CSV table of C-alpha atoms and ligand atoms in Angstrom, one decimal:
chain,number,residue,atom,x,y,z
A,1,MET,CA,-16.6,16.6,28.3
A,2,ASP,CA,-17.4,13.7,30.7
A,3,LYS,CA,-18.0,10.2,29.4
A,4,GLU,CA,-21.8,10.4,29.6
A,5,SER,CA,-22.0,13.8,27.8
A,6,ASN,CA,-19.5,12.6,25.2
A,7,LEU,CA,-21.6,9.5,24.8
A,8,SER,CA,-24.7,11.5,24.2
A,9,GLU,CA,-22.7,13.6,21.7
A,10,THR,CA,-21.6,10.4,20.1
A,11,LEU,CA,-24.8,8.7,19.5
A,12,LYS,CA,-27.7,11.0,20.6
A,13,ASP,CA,-28.4,12.8,17.3
A,14,GLU,CA,-29.3,9.5,15.9
A,15,LYS,CA,-32.6,10.6,14.3
A,16,PRO,CA,-33.8,9.1,11.1
A,17,VAL,CA,-33.5,11.4,8.1
A,18,SER,CA,-36.4,10.2,6.1
A,19,THR,CA,-35.6,6.4,6.2
A,20,ALA,CA,-31.9,6.7,6.8
A,21,HIS,CA,-29.8,8.8,9.1
A,22,ARG,CA,-26.2,10.0,9.0
A,23,HIS,CA,-23.7,10.1,11.8
A,24,ARG,CA,-20.4,11.4,10.8
A,25,GLY,CA,-17.1,11.6,12.6
A,26,LYS,CA,-18.5,9.9,15.8
A,27,THR,CA,-16.7,7.2,17.7
A,28,SER,CA,-17.8,4.4,20.0
A,29,GLU,CA,-14.3,4.1,21.3
A,30,SER,CA,-14.9,4.8,25.0
A,31,PHE,CA,-17.9,2.6,25.2
A,32,LEU,CA,-16.6,-0.7,23.8
A,33,ASN,CA,-14.2,-3.2,25.3
A,34,LYS,CA,-11.5,-3.5,22.7
A,35,ASP,CA,-9.9,-6.6,24.4
A,36,ILE,CA,-13.1,-8.6,24.2
A,37,ILE,CA,-13.7,-7.6,20.6
A,38,LEU,CA,-10.2,-8.4,19.5
A,39,LYS,CA,-10.2,-11.8,21.3
A,40,GLU,CA,-13.5,-12.7,19.7
A,41,LEU,CA,-12.4,-11.6,16.3
A,42,ASP,CA,-9.3,-13.9,16.5
A,43,ILE,CA,-7.5,-12.2,13.7
A,44,LEU,CA,-4.8,-14.2,12.0
A,45,PRO,CA,-1.5,-13.0,10.4
A,46,GLY,CA,-1.9,-12.3,6.7
A,47,GLN,CA,-5.6,-11.5,6.8
A,48,THR,CA,-7.3,-8.7,5.0
A,49,ILE,CA,-9.7,-6.7,7.1
A,50,LEU,CA,-12.3,-4.0,6.2
A,51,ASP,CA,-13.3,-1.6,9.0
A,52,ALA,CA,-16.4,-0.3,7.3
A,53,GLY,CA,-17.6,3.0,8.7
A,54,CYS,CA,-14.3,3.3,10.5
A,55,GLY,CA,-14.8,6.8,11.9
A,56,ASN,CA,-11.5,7.9,13.4
A,57,GLY,CA,-10.1,4.5,12.6
A,58,TYR,CA,-9.1,3.4,16.1
A,59,MET,CA,-10.0,-0.2,15.5
A,60,ALA,CA,-8.3,-0.2,12.1
A,61,LYS,CA,-5.2,0.7,14.0
A,62,GLU,CA,-5.7,-2.2,16.4
A,63,PHE,CA,-6.2,-4.6,13.5
A,64,SER,CA,-3.1,-3.3,11.9
A,65,LYS,CA,-1.1,-3.9,15.1
A,66,ILE,CA,-2.2,-7.5,15.3
A,67,LEU,CA,-1.4,-8.1,11.7
A,68,ASN,CA,2.0,-6.7,12.2
A,69,ASN,CA,2.4,-5.8,8.5
A,70,THR,CA,1.5,-9.3,7.4
A,71,GLY,CA,-1.9,-8.4,5.9
A,72,LYS,CA,-3.9,-5.4,5.1
A,73,VAL,CA,-6.6,-3.2,6.7
A,74,TYR,CA,-9.0,-1.1,4.7
A,75,ALA,CA,-10.4,1.8,6.7
A,76,LEU,CA,-13.5,3.0,4.9
A,77,ASP,CA,-15.8,5.9,5.6
A,78,PRO,CA,-17.6,8.5,3.5
A,79,ASP,CA,-16.4,11.2,5.9
A,80,THR,CA,-13.8,13.2,3.9
A,81,GLU,CA,-12.2,14.8,6.9
A,82,ALA,CA,-11.9,11.5,8.8
A,83,ILE,CA,-10.3,9.8,5.9
A,84,LYS,CA,-8.0,12.7,5.2
A,85,THR,CA,-6.7,12.7,8.8
A,86,LEU,CA,-6.4,8.9,8.8
A,87,LYS,CA,-4.4,9.0,5.6
A,88,GLN,CA,-1.9,11.4,7.2
A,89,LYS,CA,-1.7,9.3,10.4
A,90,THR,CA,-1.3,5.9,8.8
A,91,LYS,CA,1.3,6.6,6.1
A,92,GLY,CA,3.8,3.7,5.9
A,93,THR,CA,1.5,1.3,7.6
A,94,ASN,CA,-0.6,-1.6,6.2
A,95,ILE,CA,-3.8,0.6,6.6
A,96,GLU,CA,-5.4,1.9,3.4
A,97,PRO,CA,-8.0,4.6,4.2
A,98,ILE,CA,-10.7,4.8,1.6
A,99,GLU,CA,-13.3,7.5,1.3
A,100,ALA,CA,-16.3,5.5,0.1
A,101,ASP,CA,-19.8,4.3,1.0
A,102,ILE,CA,-20.1,0.7,2.0
A,103,THR,CA,-23.7,0.6,0.7
A,104,GLN,CA,-22.4,1.0,-2.8
A,105,THR,CA,-19.8,-0.8,-4.9
A,106,THR,CA,-16.4,0.1,-3.4
A,107,PRO,CA,-13.0,0.1,-5.1
A,108,ILE,CA,-12.0,-3.0,-3.1
A,109,GLU,CA,-11.4,-6.2,-5.1
A,110,GLY,CA,-14.1,-8.9,-4.8
A,111,LEU,CA,-13.5,-12.0,-2.7
A,112,SER,CA,-10.5,-10.3,-1.0
A,113,ILE,CA,-11.8,-9.8,2.6
A,114,ASP,CA,-11.4,-12.1,5.6
A,115,LEU,CA,-13.4,-9.9,8.0
A,116,ILE,CA,-15.7,-7.0,7.6
A,117,TYR,CA,-16.0,-5.0,10.9
A,118,LEU,CA,-19.1,-2.8,11.1
A,119,SER,CA,-19.3,-1.0,14.4
A,120,THR,CA,-22.3,1.1,15.3
A,121,VAL,CA,-23.0,1.8,11.7
A,122,LEU,CA,-25.9,-0.5,10.6
A,123,HIS,CA,-28.7,1.2,12.6
A,124,GLY,CA,-28.1,4.3,10.5
A,125,PHE,CA,-28.9,2.6,7.2
A,126,SER,CA,-32.3,2.6,5.4
A,127,GLU,CA,-33.7,-0.7,4.2
A,128,ASP,CA,-32.3,-0.1,0.8
A,129,GLN,CA,-28.9,0.7,2.2
A,130,ILE,CA,-29.0,-2.5,4.2
A,131,THR,CA,-29.8,-4.5,1.0
A,132,ASN,CA,-27.0,-2.8,-0.8
A,133,PHE,CA,-24.6,-3.2,2.0
A,134,LEU,CA,-25.3,-7.0,2.1
A,135,LEU,CA,-24.7,-7.2,-1.7
A,136,GLU,CA,-21.3,-5.4,-1.3
A,137,ALA,CA,-20.4,-7.5,1.7
A,138,LYS,CA,-21.2,-10.7,-0.3
A,139,ARG,CA,-19.1,-9.4,-3.2
A,140,LEU,CA,-16.1,-8.7,-0.9
A,141,LEU,CA,-16.1,-11.6,1.5
A,142,LYS,CA,-14.0,-14.7,0.8
A,143,PRO,CA,-15.8,-18.0,1.4
A,144,LYS,CA,-16.0,-18.7,5.1
A,145,ALA,CA,-15.0,-15.1,5.9
A,146,ARG,CA,-16.8,-13.2,8.6
A,147,LEU,CA,-18.9,-10.1,9.1
A,148,ALA,CA,-18.8,-8.7,12.7
A,149,ILE,CA,-21.5,-6.2,13.6
A,150,ILE,CA,-21.5,-4.2,16.7
A,151,GLU,CA,-24.8,-2.5,17.7
A,152,ILE,CA,-26.3,-0.8,20.8
A,153,GLN,CA,-28.8,-3.0,22.6
A,154,LYS,CA,-32.5,-2.5,21.7
A,155,GLN,CA,-33.6,-1.4,25.1
A,156,ASP,CA,-33.7,1.8,27.1
A,157,THR,CA,-30.2,3.1,27.5
A,158,PRO,CA,-29.0,6.5,28.8
A,159,PHE,CA,-28.0,7.5,25.3
A,160,GLY,CA,-28.2,6.3,21.8
A,161,PRO,CA,-30.4,6.3,18.7
A,162,PRO,CA,-34.2,5.9,18.9
A,163,LEU,CA,-35.3,2.4,19.8
A,164,ASP,CA,-37.2,1.9,16.5
A,165,ILE,CA,-34.0,2.1,14.4
A,166,ARG,CA,-32.0,-0.2,16.7
A,167,PHE,CA,-31.6,-3.9,16.0
A,168,SER,CA,-31.7,-6.8,18.5
A,169,PRO,CA,-29.4,-9.7,17.8
A,170,GLU,CA,-32.5,-11.7,16.8
A,171,GLU,CA,-33.5,-9.1,14.3
A,172,LEU,CA,-30.0,-9.0,12.9
A,173,LYS,CA,-30.2,-12.8,12.3
A,174,GLU,CA,-33.4,-12.1,10.2
A,175,ILE,CA,-31.7,-9.4,8.2
A,176,ILE,CA,-28.2,-10.6,7.6
A,177,ASN,CA,-28.0,-13.3,4.9
A,178,LEU,CA,-25.0,-15.0,6.4
A,179,THR,CA,-24.7,-17.7,9.1
A,180,PRO,CA,-24.8,-16.4,12.7
A,181,LYS,CA,-21.9,-17.7,14.8
A,182,THR,CA,-21.0,-15.8,17.9
A,183,LEU,CA,-22.9,-13.3,20.1
A,184,VAL,CA,-21.0,-11.5,22.8
A,185,GLU,CA,-21.4,-8.4,25.0
A,186,VAL,CA,-18.7,-5.9,24.2
A,187,GLY,CA,-19.7,-3.0,26.4
A,188,GLN,CA,-22.3,-2.0,28.9
A,189,TYR,CA,-24.9,-1.4,26.3
A,190,PHE,CA,-23.3,-3.0,23.2
A,191,TYR,CA,-23.2,-6.4,21.6
A,192,MET,CA,-21.2,-7.9,18.8
A,193,GLN,CA,-22.6,-10.6,16.5
A,194,ILE,CA,-20.3,-12.4,14.1
A,195,PHE,CA,-21.7,-14.0,10.9
A,196,GLU,CA,-19.9,-16.4,8.6
A,197,ASN,CA,-20.0,-16.5,4.8
A,198,ILE,CA,-21.0,-20.1,4.5
A,199,GLU,CA,-23.0,-21.1,1.3
B,1,SAM,C1,-21.2,6.1,15.1
B,1,SAM,S1,-19.9,6.2,14.0
B,1,SAM,C2,-19.0,4.7,14.4
B,1,SAM,C3,-17.5,4.9,13.9
B,1,SAM,C4,-16.7,3.6,14.3
B,1,SAM,N1,-17.2,2.4,13.5
B,1,SAM,C5,-16.7,3.4,15.8
B,1,SAM,O1,-17.2,2.3,16.2
B,1,SAM,O2,-16.2,4.2,16.5
B,1,SAM,C6,-20.7,5.7,12.4
B,1,SAM,C7,-19.7,5.9,11.2
B,1,SAM,O3,-20.3,5.3,10.1
B,1,SAM,C8,-20.0,6.1,9.0
B,1,SAM,N2,-21.0,5.8,7.9
B,1,SAM,C9,-22.2,6.3,7.8
B,1,SAM,N3,-22.8,5.9,6.6
B,1,SAM,C10,-21.9,5.1,6.0
B,1,SAM,C11,-21.8,4.4,4.8
B,1,SAM,N4,-22.9,4.4,4.0
B,1,SAM,N5,-20.7,3.7,4.5
B,1,SAM,C12,-19.7,3.6,5.3
B,1,SAM,N6,-19.6,4.3,6.5
B,1,SAM,C13,-20.7,5.0,6.8
B,1,SAM,C14,-20.0,7.5,9.5
B,1,SAM,O4,-19.3,8.4,8.7
B,1,SAM,C15,-19.4,7.3,10.9
B,1,SAM,O5,-18.0,7.5,10.8
């Protein structure tokens, strides 16, 4: 499958199911610039990172490499198969795959996370799910910890979910009850916005 077809497979069936929609087992891997993302995230030794909606966990593995066994990476997704595979592949590492829903209370300890990474997941949430995600994010994040959100641009692109369920960076600032810090392009059609948990 070429990149474009794969891309459409990846994000094309992004249709709202009632107010929410589900996209399981997909990956944004070939469309995002990992180097830019990792540079901007500036992960430090000993940190605890949550890759929420991790899919195949490719970024959780990158985070783990940077931490070099000094911290911990939770790779969380409700997709049973994805988490089962990830568990097999990450045995003996500092990655803990968790089958869970980030819009509900997770088994992760409160105030334990330095960075929540949410890549191409948020646009699939209903309003209620976003509210509940933010409650869970607030419960998990340490003071001054960060939430990094990657989303597809809210403009015509050759693939991707319907425009009306996408978020612009400005809309994210309205929705996310954390302090916006950095906005960076991380792929031809994608941006990453980083928020900080400042009271
Ligand atoms: C488009 S994929 C992105 C996967 C990965 N973050 C990436 O960038 O490649 C969206 C992922 O979000 C997961 N997801 C959907 N609803 C979720 C929820 N409520 N909590 C956590 N993950 C969820 C899906 O199972 C899927 O793996």
